[in-house]
Short mmCIF file of C-alpha atoms in Angstrom, two decimals:
data_model
loop_
_atom_site.label_atom_id
_atom_site.label_comp_id
_atom_site.label_asym_id
_atom_site.label_seq_id
_atom_site.Cartn_x
_atom_site.Cartn_y
_atom_site.Cartn_z
CA UNK A 353 0.81 -24.38 26.87
CA UNK A 354 -1.25 -26.77 24.72
CA UNK A 355 -0.39 -26.82 21.03
CA UNK A 356 -3.31 -27.53 18.70
CA UNK A 357 -3.14 -29.76 15.65
CA UNK A 358 -4.56 -28.69 12.31
CA UNK A 359 -5.13 -30.22 8.91
CA UNK A 360 -5.76 -28.92 5.41
CA UNK A 361 -9.39 -28.29 4.46
CA UNK A 362 -9.80 -27.84 0.71
CA UNK A 363 -12.69 -25.72 -0.55
CA UNK A 364 -15.91 -27.74 -0.72
CA UNK A 365 -18.75 -27.40 -3.24
CA UNK A 366 -20.69 -24.99 -1.02
CA UNK A 367 -17.57 -22.86 -0.50
CA UNK A 368 -16.90 -22.71 -4.25
CA UNK A 369 -20.49 -21.70 -5.00
CA UNK A 370 -20.54 -19.02 -2.26
CA UNK A 371 -17.17 -17.73 -3.49
CA UNK A 372 -18.42 -17.34 -7.08
CA UNK A 373 -21.69 -15.72 -5.97
CA UNK A 374 -19.94 -13.16 -3.74
CA UNK A 375 -17.40 -12.22 -6.42
CA UNK A 376 -20.18 -11.91 -9.00
CA UNK A 377 -22.53 -9.83 -6.83
CA UNK A 378 -19.77 -7.40 -5.89
CA UNK A 379 -18.78 -7.02 -9.55
CA UNK A 380 -22.39 -6.32 -10.62
CA UNK A 381 -22.82 -3.75 -7.83
CA UNK A 382 -19.56 -1.97 -8.71
CA UNK A 383 -20.33 -2.05 -12.42
CA UNK A 384 -23.72 -0.40 -11.94
CA UNK A 385 -22.20 2.29 -9.73
CA UNK A 386 -19.35 2.94 -12.20
CA UNK A 387 -21.68 3.47 -15.20
CA UNK A 388 -22.26 7.06 -14.06
CA UNK A 389 -18.64 7.81 -15.03
CA UNK A 390 -17.58 8.35 -18.67
CA UNK A 391 -14.95 5.64 -19.06
CA UNK A 392 -14.04 6.77 -22.60
CA UNK A 393 -12.36 9.99 -21.37
CA UNK A 394 -8.86 9.99 -19.88
CA UNK A 395 -10.04 11.56 -16.61
CA UNK A 396 -12.88 9.06 -16.37
CA UNK A 397 -10.64 6.04 -17.02
CA UNK A 398 -7.63 7.05 -14.92
CA UNK A 399 -9.24 9.14 -12.15
CA UNK A 400 -12.81 7.89 -12.00
CA UNK A 401 -14.05 11.22 -13.35
CA UNK A 402 -12.92 12.80 -10.07
CA UNK A 403 -16.17 11.55 -8.57
CA UNK A 404 -15.11 9.46 -5.57
CA UNK A 405 -16.37 10.16 -2.04
CA UNK A 406 -14.50 9.78 1.24
CA UNK A 407 -15.64 6.23 2.03
CA UNK A 408 -14.90 5.03 -1.50
CA UNK A 409 -11.47 6.68 -1.49
CA UNK A 410 -10.64 5.06 1.85
CA UNK A 411 -11.81 1.66 0.65
CA UNK A 412 -9.77 1.69 -2.55
CA UNK A 413 -6.62 2.98 -0.81
CA UNK A 414 -6.89 0.32 1.89
CA UNK A 415 -7.42 -2.50 -0.56
CA UNK A 416 -4.67 -1.27 -2.90
CA UNK A 417 -2.29 -1.14 0.03
CA UNK A 418 -3.20 -4.49 1.55
CA UNK A 419 -2.03 -7.67 -0.10
CA UNK A 420 -1.94 -11.26 1.08
CA UNK A 421 1.85 -11.07 1.19
CA UNK A 422 1.46 -8.30 3.76
CA UNK A 423 -1.16 -10.18 5.79
CA UNK A 424 0.87 -13.39 5.87
CA UNK A 425 4.29 -11.72 6.08
CA UNK A 426 3.53 -9.41 8.99
CA UNK A 427 1.79 -12.16 10.95
CA UNK A 428 4.80 -14.35 10.25
CA UNK A 429 7.09 -11.67 11.66
CA UNK A 430 4.91 -11.20 14.76
CA UNK A 431 4.96 -14.99 15.28
CA UNK A 432 8.66 -14.46 16.04
CA UNK A 433 9.00 -10.79 17.06
CA UNK A 434 5.59 -9.90 18.47
CA UNK A 435 3.73 -6.58 18.28
CA UNK A 436 6.90 -4.70 17.37
CA UNK A 437 5.87 -5.44 13.78
CA UNK A 438 2.80 -3.21 14.10
CA UNK A 439 4.98 -0.15 13.42
CA UNK A 440 4.48 -0.76 9.69
CA UNK A 441 0.74 -0.35 10.15
CA UNK A 442 0.15 1.95 13.11
CA UNK A 443 2.72 4.65 12.35
CA UNK A 444 1.33 4.98 8.80
CA UNK A 445 -1.54 6.88 10.43
CA UNK A 446 0.54 10.02 10.93
CA UNK A 447 1.50 9.95 7.23
CA UNK A 448 -2.22 9.78 6.37
CA UNK A 449 -2.70 12.93 8.49
CA UNK A 450 0.06 14.67 6.52
CA UNK A 451 -1.56 13.53 3.26
CA UNK A 452 -4.91 14.99 4.31
CA UNK A 453 -3.69 18.28 5.77
CA UNK A 454 -0.54 19.12 3.79
CA UNK A 455 0.11 17.16 0.59
CA UNK A 456 -3.36 16.70 -0.88
CA UNK A 457 -4.43 20.38 -0.62
CA UNK A 458 -1.30 21.39 -2.50
CA UNK A 459 -1.60 18.69 -5.19
CA UNK A 460 -5.21 19.69 -5.87
CA UNK A 461 -4.41 23.40 -5.76
CA UNK A 462 -1.84 22.95 -8.51
CA UNK A 463 -4.27 20.90 -10.66
CA UNK A 464 -2.04 17.83 -11.11
CA UNK A 465 -3.14 14.35 -12.31
CA UNK A 466 -0.04 12.51 -11.08
CA UNK A 467 2.78 13.05 -8.62
CA UNK A 468 5.14 13.32 -11.57
CA UNK A 469 2.95 16.16 -12.91
CA UNK A 470 3.86 18.12 -9.79
CA UNK A 471 7.55 17.37 -10.35
CA UNK A 472 7.29 18.76 -13.89
CA UNK A 473 5.48 21.92 -12.78
CA UNK A 474 7.98 22.65 -10.01
CA UNK A 475 11.20 21.44 -11.68
CA UNK A 476 11.30 20.31 -15.31
CA UNK A 477 10.17 17.63 -17.74
CA UNK A 478 13.40 15.60 -17.52
CA UNK A 479 13.11 15.21 -13.75
CA UNK A 480 9.45 14.31 -14.14
CA UNK A 481 10.23 11.52 -16.58
CA UNK A 482 12.99 10.15 -14.36
CA UNK A 483 10.53 9.88 -11.47
CA UNK A 484 7.77 8.46 -13.66
CA UNK A 485 10.09 5.87 -15.22
CA UNK A 486 11.24 4.73 -11.75
CA UNK A 487 7.62 4.28 -10.66
CA UNK A 488 6.73 2.34 -13.82
CA UNK A 489 9.82 0.12 -13.58
CA UNK A 490 9.14 -0.70 -9.92
CA UNK A 491 5.47 -1.47 -10.46
CA UNK A 492 6.11 -3.65 -13.53
CA UNK A 493 9.07 -5.65 -12.23
CA UNK A 494 8.16 -5.79 -8.57
CA UNK A 495 4.76 -4.92 -7.25
CA UNK A 496 2.52 -6.38 -9.95
CA UNK A 497 4.15 -9.81 -10.46
CA UNK A 498 4.99 -10.17 -6.74
CA UNK A 499 1.38 -9.38 -5.74
CA UNK A 500 0.13 -11.96 -8.21
CA UNK A 501 2.65 -14.65 -7.27
CA UNK A 502 2.71 -14.19 -3.50
CA UNK A 503 -1.05 -13.63 -3.34
CA UNK A 504 -1.72 -16.78 -5.36
CA UNK A 505 0.76 -18.74 -3.27
CA UNK A 506 -0.95 -17.70 -0.05
CA UNK A 507 -4.43 -18.27 -1.51
CA UNK A 508 -3.39 -21.80 -2.43
CA UNK A 509 -1.78 -22.38 0.97
CA UNK A 510 -4.95 -21.37 2.82
CA UNK A 511 -7.55 -22.92 0.51
CA UNK A 512 -5.53 -25.81 -1.04
CA UNK A 513 -6.61 -25.33 -4.65
CA UNK A 514 -3.89 -27.77 -5.76
CA UNK A 515 -5.37 -30.57 -3.65
CA UNK A 516 -8.93 -29.78 -4.75
CA UNK A 517 -7.91 -29.98 -8.43
CA UNK A 518 -5.25 -32.68 -7.99
CA UNK A 519 -2.50 -30.60 -9.63
CA UNK A 520 1.02 -29.46 -8.78
CA UNK A 521 1.15 -26.45 -6.37
CA UNK A 522 3.10 -24.34 -8.89
CA UNK A 523 0.49 -25.03 -11.56
CA UNK A 524 -2.22 -24.00 -9.10
CA UNK A 525 -0.36 -20.77 -8.36
CA UNK A 526 -0.09 -20.08 -12.10
CA UNK A 527 -3.81 -20.68 -12.61
CA UNK A 528 -4.78 -18.42 -9.71
CA UNK A 529 -2.40 -15.70 -10.98
CA UNK A 530 -3.92 -15.90 -14.44
CA UNK A 531 -7.48 -15.76 -13.05
CA UNK A 532 -6.72 -12.70 -10.93
CA UNK A 533 -4.93 -11.06 -13.85
CA UNK A 534 -7.86 -11.63 -16.22
CA UNK A 535 -10.45 -10.40 -13.71
CA UNK A 536 -8.28 -7.36 -12.91
CA UNK A 537 -7.96 -6.47 -16.60
CA UNK A 538 -11.71 -6.79 -17.08
CA UNK A 539 -12.27 -4.52 -14.09
CA UNK A 540 -10.16 -1.73 -15.58
CA UNK A 541 -11.17 -2.16 -19.21
CA UNK A 542 -14.88 -2.20 -18.45
CA UNK A 543 -15.11 0.29 -15.62
CA UNK A 544 -11.75 1.99 -15.14
CA UNK A 545 -10.70 3.25 -11.71
CA UNK A 546 -14.29 3.86 -10.59
CA UNK A 547 -15.36 0.20 -10.92
CA UNK A 548 -12.41 -1.08 -8.90
CA UNK A 549 -12.91 1.68 -6.32
CA UNK A 550 -16.55 0.76 -5.72
CA UNK A 551 -15.74 -2.96 -5.41
CA UNK A 552 -12.80 -2.16 -3.12
CA UNK A 553 -15.19 -0.49 -0.69
CA UNK A 554 -17.17 -3.73 -0.32
CA UNK A 555 -14.06 -5.88 -0.13
CA UNK A 556 -12.65 -3.49 2.48
CA UNK A 557 -15.65 -4.00 4.74
CA UNK A 558 -15.38 -7.76 4.18
CA UNK A 559 -11.67 -7.71 5.00
CA UNK A 560 -12.31 -5.76 8.20
CA UNK A 561 -15.07 -8.11 9.37
CA UNK A 562 -13.37 -11.29 8.16
CA UNK A 563 -9.92 -10.21 9.29
CA UNK A 564 -11.08 -9.39 12.81
CA UNK A 565 -13.08 -12.61 13.06
CA UNK A 566 -9.90 -14.73 12.84
CA UNK A 567 -8.24 -13.37 16.04
CA UNK A 568 -11.62 -13.24 17.85
CA UNK A 569 -12.36 -16.91 17.11
CA UNK A 570 -8.72 -17.82 17.82
CA UNK A 571 -8.77 -16.17 21.24
CA UNK A 572 -12.09 -17.83 22.05
CA UNK A 573 -10.60 -21.25 21.23
CA UNK A 574 -7.50 -20.48 23.31
CA UNK A 575 -9.76 -19.50 26.22
CA UNK A 576 -11.85 -22.71 26.00
CA UNK A 577 -14.87 -20.75 24.83
CA UNK A 578 -14.00 -17.44 26.50
CA UNK A 579 -12.62 -14.53 24.49
CA UNK A 580 -11.24 -12.85 27.61
CA UNK A 581 -9.85 -16.17 28.77
CA UNK A 582 -7.91 -16.34 25.51
CA UNK A 583 -6.55 -12.83 26.04
CA UNK A 584 -5.47 -13.87 29.54
CA UNK A 585 -3.71 -16.91 28.10
CA UNK A 586 -1.77 -14.79 25.59
CA UNK A 587 -0.88 -12.24 28.28
CA UNK A 588 0.30 -14.89 30.73
CA UNK A 589 2.11 -17.18 28.28
CA UNK A 590 3.74 -14.68 25.89
CA UNK A 591 3.81 -11.19 27.48
CA UNK A 592 7.12 -10.45 25.76
CA UNK A 593 5.42 -10.71 22.35
CA UNK A 594 2.93 -7.99 23.31
CA UNK A 595 5.62 -5.29 23.49
CA UNK A 596 5.55 -2.99 20.45
CA UNK A 597 8.71 -1.09 21.48
CA UNK A 598 11.62 -2.68 19.63
CA UNK A 599 15.18 -2.68 20.93
CA UNK A 600 17.68 -0.20 19.53
CA UNK A 601 19.37 -3.04 17.63
CA UNK A 602 16.17 -4.88 16.68
CA UNK A 603 16.21 -6.62 13.30
CA UNK A 604 12.54 -5.76 12.78
CA UNK A 605 11.86 -2.13 13.81
CA UNK A 606 14.35 -0.43 16.19
CA UNK A 607 12.39 2.10 18.24
CA UNK A 608 14.51 5.20 17.29
CA UNK A 609 13.62 4.64 13.62
CA UNK A 610 9.96 5.39 14.42
CA UNK A 611 10.87 9.08 14.51
CA UNK A 612 13.13 9.14 11.44
CA UNK A 613 13.50 6.28 8.95
CA UNK A 614 10.04 4.82 9.48
CA UNK A 615 8.43 8.28 9.47
CA UNK A 616 10.17 9.32 6.25
CA UNK A 617 9.44 5.96 4.60
CA UNK A 618 5.75 6.34 5.49
CA UNK A 619 5.65 9.90 4.15
CA UNK A 620 7.09 8.67 0.86
CA UNK A 621 4.66 5.75 0.54
CA UNK A 622 1.47 7.50 1.63
CA UNK A 623 2.09 11.05 0.38
CA UNK A 624 4.22 10.78 -2.79
CA UNK A 625 3.55 7.26 -4.12
CA UNK A 626 1.41 7.50 -7.26
CA UNK A 627 -0.40 4.24 -6.49
CA UNK A 628 -1.81 5.76 -3.27
CA UNK A 629 -2.04 9.46 -4.13
CA UNK A 630 -3.98 8.76 -7.35
CA UNK A 631 -6.96 7.59 -5.28
CA UNK A 632 -7.21 10.86 -3.37
CA UNK A 633 -6.78 12.89 -6.57
CA UNK A 634 -9.87 11.05 -7.87
CA UNK A 635 -12.00 12.59 -5.12
CA UNK A 636 -14.87 14.89 -6.09
CA UNK A 637 -13.46 17.59 -3.78
CA UNK A 638 -10.68 18.33 -1.31
CA UNK A 639 -13.14 17.62 1.50
CA UNK A 640 -13.82 14.08 0.26
CA UNK A 641 -10.12 13.41 -0.28
CA UNK A 642 -9.32 14.52 3.26
CA UNK A 643 -12.08 12.34 4.66
CA UNK A 644 -10.73 9.34 2.77
CA UNK A 645 -7.13 9.88 3.92
CA UNK A 646 -8.13 10.28 7.59
CA UNK A 647 -10.43 7.24 7.48
CA UNK A 648 -7.44 5.26 6.21
CA UNK A 649 -5.42 6.57 9.18
CA UNK A 650 -7.90 5.02 11.62
CA UNK A 651 -7.92 1.78 9.66
CA UNK A 652 -4.12 1.48 9.72
CA UNK A 653 -4.10 1.82 13.51
CA UNK A 654 -6.71 -0.86 14.19
CA UNK A 655 -5.67 -2.96 11.21
CA UNK A 656 -2.75 -4.16 13.33
CA UNK A 657 -5.25 -6.27 15.27
CA UNK A 658 -5.68 -8.60 12.27
CA UNK A 659 -2.44 -7.92 10.37
CA UNK A 660 -0.08 -8.49 13.31
CA UNK A 661 -1.84 -9.82 16.43
CA UNK A 662 -2.97 -13.16 14.86
CA UNK A 663 0.69 -14.17 14.57
CA UNK A 664 0.95 -14.08 18.38
CA UNK A 665 -2.24 -16.12 18.71
CA UNK A 666 -0.76 -18.63 16.25
CA UNK A 667 2.39 -18.92 18.40
CA UNK A 668 0.23 -19.69 21.43
CA UNK A 669 -1.69 -22.29 19.43
CA UNK A 670 1.10 -24.02 17.53
CA UNK A 671 4.35 -23.09 19.30
CA UNK A 672 7.38 -24.12 17.26
CA UNK A 673 5.53 -26.89 15.41
CA UNK A 674 5.19 -24.92 12.17
CA UNK A 675 7.69 -25.34 9.33
CA UNK A 676 8.19 -21.58 8.86
CA UNK A 677 6.84 -18.42 10.54
CA UNK A 678 4.99 -17.58 7.30
CA UNK A 679 2.81 -20.64 7.95
CA UNK A 680 1.39 -18.91 11.04
CA UNK A 681 -1.56 -17.11 9.43
CA UNK A 682 -2.60 -19.86 6.96
CA UNK A 683 -2.42 -22.41 9.80
CA UNK A 684 -4.48 -20.20 12.10
CA UNK A 685 -7.15 -19.65 9.44
CA UNK A 686 -7.30 -23.37 8.71
CA UNK A 687 -7.60 -24.18 12.42
CA UNK A 688 -10.28 -21.68 13.47
CA UNK A 689 -12.44 -20.91 10.42
CA UNK A 690 -15.72 -22.87 10.19
CA UNK A 691 -16.15 -24.85 6.99
CA UNK A 692 -19.24 -22.88 5.89
CA UNK A 693 -17.21 -19.62 5.99
CA UNK A 694 -14.41 -20.76 3.67
CA UNK A 695 -16.02 -19.44 0.50
CA UNK A 696 -16.74 -16.06 2.10
CA UNK A 697 -13.20 -15.69 3.43
CA UNK A 698 -11.76 -16.89 0.11
CA UNK A 699 -13.71 -14.11 -1.67
CA UNK A 700 -12.31 -11.53 0.75
CA UNK A 701 -8.72 -12.73 0.26
CA UNK A 702 -9.25 -12.88 -3.52
CA UNK A 703 -10.51 -9.29 -3.35
CA UNK A 704 -7.40 -8.20 -1.45
CA UNK A 705 -5.10 -9.66 -4.11
CA UNK A 706 -7.26 -8.29 -6.93
CA UNK A 707 -7.40 -4.78 -5.47
CA UNK A 708 -3.63 -4.53 -4.99
CA UNK A 709 -3.06 -5.76 -8.54
CA UNK A 710 -5.67 -3.42 -10.10
CA UNK A 711 -4.44 -0.40 -8.10
CA UNK A 712 -0.84 -0.77 -9.25
CA UNK A 713 -1.88 -1.66 -12.80
CA UNK A 714 -4.02 1.48 -13.07
CA UNK A 715 -1.21 3.65 -11.66
CA UNK A 716 1.27 2.17 -14.15
CA UNK A 717 -1.02 2.77 -17.13
CA UNK A 718 -1.76 6.30 -15.92
CA UNK A 719 1.91 7.24 -15.62
CA UNK A 720 2.92 5.74 -18.97
CA UNK A 721 -0.01 7.19 -20.89
CA UNK A 722 -0.03 10.70 -19.41
CA UNK A 723 3.74 11.12 -19.01
CA UNK A 724 5.05 9.38 -22.16
CA UNK A 725 2.33 8.53 -24.68
CA UNK A 726 0.55 11.88 -24.77
CA UNK A 727 3.58 14.26 -24.59
CA UNK A 728 6.15 12.12 -26.47
CA UNK A 729 4.63 9.38 -28.65
CA UNK A 730 1.48 11.11 -29.93
CA UNK A 731 1.43 14.77 -29.01
CA UNK A 732 -1.79 15.56 -30.87
CA UNK A 733 -3.79 12.65 -29.40
CA UNK A 734 -7.40 13.41 -28.53
CA UNK A 735 -8.79 12.73 -25.07
CA UNK A 736 -10.52 9.56 -26.26
CA UNK A 737 -7.31 8.35 -27.96
CA UNK A 738 -5.44 8.85 -24.69
CA UNK A 739 -8.05 6.77 -22.84
CA UNK A 740 -7.86 4.09 -25.55
CA UNK A 741 -4.05 4.04 -25.31
CA UNK A 742 -4.39 3.69 -21.53
CA UNK A 743 -6.53 0.58 -22.02
CA UNK A 744 -3.96 -0.89 -24.43
CA UNK A 745 -1.13 -0.25 -21.95
CA UNK A 746 -3.27 -1.79 -19.20
CA UNK A 747 -3.63 -4.99 -21.25
CA UNK A 748 0.09 -5.10 -22.12
CA UNK A 749 1.33 -4.51 -18.56
CA UNK A 750 -1.25 -6.89 -17.09
CA UNK A 751 -0.28 -9.64 -19.56
CA UNK A 752 3.43 -9.18 -18.83
CA UNK A 753 2.77 -9.37 -15.07
CA UNK A 754 0.77 -12.59 -15.42
CA UNK A 755 3.59 -14.14 -17.48
CA UNK A 756 6.34 -13.08 -15.04
CA UNK A 757 4.48 -14.03 -11.84
CA UNK A 758 5.03 -17.84 -11.83
CA UNK A 759 8.76 -17.43 -12.59
CA UNK A 760 9.24 -15.65 -9.25
CA UNK A 761 9.00 -19.12 -7.69
CA UNK A 762 12.49 -19.90 -9.00
CA UNK A 763 14.01 -16.98 -7.08
CA UNK A 764 11.31 -15.66 -4.71
CA UNK A 765 13.58 -14.16 -2.09
CA UNK A 766 16.16 -12.89 -4.55
CA UNK A 767 13.88 -10.96 -6.88
CA UNK A 768 11.71 -9.56 -4.09
CA UNK A 769 14.72 -8.50 -2.03
CA UNK A 770 16.43 -6.86 -5.00
CA UNK A 771 13.37 -4.80 -5.85
CA UNK A 772 12.80 -3.75 -2.24
CA UNK A 773 16.40 -2.53 -2.19
CA UNK A 774 15.73 -0.72 -5.46
CA UNK A 775 12.85 1.22 -3.90
CA UNK A 776 15.32 2.85 -1.54
CA UNK A 777 17.11 4.37 -4.53
CA UNK A 778 14.37 6.89 -5.22
CA UNK A 779 12.00 7.01 -2.21
CA UNK A 780 13.94 9.52 -0.09
CA UNK A 781 15.05 11.90 -2.89
CA UNK A 782 11.49 11.96 -4.25
CA UNK A 783 10.13 12.93 -0.82
CA UNK A 784 12.81 15.63 -0.60
CA UNK A 785 11.87 16.94 -4.07
CA UNK A 786 8.19 17.23 -3.17
CA UNK A 787 8.70 18.85 0.23
CA UNK A 788 11.27 21.40 -0.95
CA UNK A 789 9.13 21.95 -4.03
CA UNK A 790 6.32 23.00 -1.69
CA UNK A 791 8.31 25.25 0.60
CA UNK A 792 11.39 26.53 -1.23
CA UNK A 793 11.04 29.11 -4.00
CA UNK A 794 14.66 29.00 -5.13
CA UNK A 795 15.55 25.30 -5.29
CA UNK A 796 16.33 24.40 -8.90
CA UNK A 797 15.91 21.53 -11.40
CA UNK A 798 19.71 21.13 -11.22
CA UNK A 799 19.43 20.63 -7.46
CA UNK A 800 16.84 17.89 -8.03
CA UNK A 801 19.09 16.00 -10.45
CA UNK A 802 22.22 16.40 -8.29
CA UNK A 803 20.26 15.07 -5.29
CA UNK A 804 19.21 11.97 -7.21
CA UNK A 805 22.83 11.28 -8.25
CA UNK A 806 24.11 11.95 -4.72
CA UNK A 807 21.50 9.66 -3.18
CA UNK A 808 22.10 6.79 -5.61
CA UNK A 809 25.88 6.88 -5.00
CA UNK A 810 25.64 7.11 -1.20
CA UNK A 811 22.82 4.57 -1.00
CA UNK A 812 24.87 2.13 -3.07
CA UNK A 813 27.92 2.63 -0.85
CA UNK A 814 25.78 2.13 2.27
CA UNK A 815 24.94 -1.38 1.08
CA UNK A 816 28.63 -2.22 1.31
CA UNK A 817 29.94 -0.06 4.17
CA UNK A 818 26.83 -0.15 6.38
CA UNK A 819 25.51 -3.59 5.48
CA UNK A 820 24.93 -4.51 9.13
CA UNK A 821 23.02 -1.31 9.96
CA UNK A 822 19.21 -1.51 9.83
CA UNK A 823 18.09 0.10 6.58
CA UNK A 824 15.56 2.35 8.37
CA UNK A 825 18.50 4.05 10.13
CA UNK A 826 20.17 4.48 6.73
CA UNK A 827 17.01 5.92 5.13
CA UNK A 828 16.55 8.38 7.99
CA UNK A 829 20.08 9.73 7.56
CA UNK A 830 19.88 9.81 3.76
CA UNK A 831 16.64 11.80 3.71
CA UNK A 832 18.20 14.52 5.85
CA UNK A 833 21.32 14.43 3.67
CA UNK A 834 19.20 14.68 0.50
CA UNK A 835 17.38 17.73 1.83
CA UNK A 836 20.70 19.34 2.79
CA UNK A 837 22.28 18.69 -0.64
CA UNK A 838 19.23 20.03 -2.44
CA UNK A 839 19.15 23.14 -0.29
CA UNK A 840 22.91 23.76 -0.72
CA UNK A 841 22.80 23.42 -4.51
CA UNK A 842 19.80 25.72 -4.58
CA UNK A 843 21.71 28.18 -2.40
CA UNK A 844 24.85 28.11 -4.57
CA UNK A 845 22.97 28.27 -7.89
CA UNK A 846 19.46 29.56 -7.11
CA UNK A 847 16.74 30.43 -9.57
CA UNK A 848 17.10 33.89 -11.05
CA UNK A 849 13.60 34.72 -9.89
CA UNK A 850 11.73 32.94 -7.06
CA UNK A 851 9.44 30.18 -8.35
CA UNK A 852 5.72 30.88 -8.15
CA UNK A 853 3.01 28.28 -8.73
CA UNK A 854 0.25 29.20 -11.13
CA UNK A 855 -2.92 29.93 -9.17
CA UNK A 856 -6.55 28.98 -9.80
CA UNK A 857 -5.93 25.85 -11.88
CA UNK A 858 -7.58 23.46 -9.47
CA UNK A 859 -10.02 20.98 -11.03
CA UNK A 860 -12.22 20.33 -7.97
CA UNK A 861 -13.66 22.34 -5.08
CA UNK A 862 -10.87 23.20 -2.60
CA UNK A 863 -13.10 23.85 0.40
CA UNK A 864 -11.49 21.77 3.19
CA UNK A 865 -13.38 19.41 5.47
CA UNK A 866 -14.44 21.44 8.50
CA UNK A 867 -13.79 18.53 10.90
CA UNK A 868 -10.34 17.71 9.51
CA UNK A 869 -8.26 19.08 12.40
CA UNK A 870 -10.01 17.41 15.32
CA UNK A 871 -10.35 14.14 13.39
CA UNK A 872 -6.61 14.30 12.61
CA UNK A 873 -5.97 14.88 16.33
CA UNK A 874 -8.04 11.78 17.15
CA UNK A 875 -6.00 9.74 14.67
CA UNK A 876 -2.75 10.76 16.38
CA UNK A 877 -4.20 10.17 19.87
CA UNK A 878 -5.39 6.69 18.80
CA UNK A 879 -1.94 5.93 17.36
CA UNK A 880 -0.20 6.91 20.61
CA UNK A 881 -2.83 5.01 22.61
CA UNK A 882 -2.20 1.83 20.63
CA UNK A 883 1.53 2.08 21.41
CA UNK A 884 0.87 2.67 25.11
CA UNK A 885 -1.47 -0.35 25.23
CA UNK A 886 1.12 -2.64 23.63
CA UNK A 887 4.01 -1.54 25.86
CA UNK A 888 5.24 -2.11 29.43
CA UNK A 889 2.87 0.71 30.41
CA UNK A 890 0.00 -1.44 29.11
CA UNK A 891 -0.23 -5.22 28.79
CA UNK A 892 3.38 -6.09 27.87
CA UNK A 893 6.53 -6.64 29.89
#
């Protein structure tokens, strides 16, 4: 195996100019498209006037979900553990199918604007505000500042802004964070959700093309000019890294968790997470929302080819010469990307960071404004006042995130790890609340609150008693336990009369997409096919 050498290539003048032009053109295009939506109304600002189509919904979900931390982190994991890491991407496809066929039709049927709205309709206002507050806390303290910091760190690592400007790396990270924060705020204040959604569609195409170009060029270099020669090199030199089936005791993704912990975690993230669900609720109809969700399912399956596979190519190129596994993707990009393409790829990466930041920022402002400002702070607020308050909250939260972001450098692992652990406090009980809310007519608000308390206590104890057990095993068990507790409390103290949802309060056309079932079947077949390909039945050992 021949290990290649690489060196930093700061952005040149041409790259800077092309970067600015691309960012500007995409903004102008999105702005013109977004002008058709009334941004002064609450529905226009928060939900794009419920005007999004399937392609636009898919683009904004994908770009909200993807961040540079994910791109670099997963490729760093695959540098060590191989295609086993793809579980985080590929198995999300089945959750997208559930979103399209089960969750979204019910959300739209009940006329909700947020996931917490559904919780209020089915349970009570107190439970709704608990859920909403947990979302807001997580987004403000975790997702927003971490996206800004980690994204800026990776952007600087790939494109060496600190060297180009002759400044300290931390200062460069702070400047990039501030730039992304300012641009993100302008996106939302000027065009609301619709502007970011239209730009996300373009960035999504760019990410797909640019992301796939990295492994294609890398394999061609490995194969001395032959793409298939590069594939043969990877297969012959590192066949063990091509196996996506993790051991039972794997530290990354044990294979039994695919059917429990990973499945339940995906259902929470893709079907009950406000940041994701809000995009489908902004669709002009159920049909368009279903299209968007299923398109995302296909993307998640094939996204593994540029979110995971490049890490294996990097191992074949650099071996153990890198300082850390997280250097795998930046090193690969630096080694294979032509100089003229740096500005284009920088714009795509910038768009990925921007989209994740804007998506979470919009979800945070939506939850706070609709769940706290309107019903608690100013009950008689007009629709335009609600939209104006949403813009003020957007500025405040965005400013706080920009300020916090650079400080993560002083405890990057600690803060990120703590918040990821925090997510486990509410993810499984929230999924249980939504599912039993759909299908049980007698489960009560008391049952919802008891389940939250039960979960928090047991989850906390698991961190001490089961510290050595993979957390996906723990989440799988706790979800089943949460459902059982909720059902038992509902059985012991049921509602006096069975709960019935109010009918005919939907805000968009509920005619489903006529192709939804066979397209969903194709998504699942493609997911299984990807696992067979990257297994001992395919190209792995």
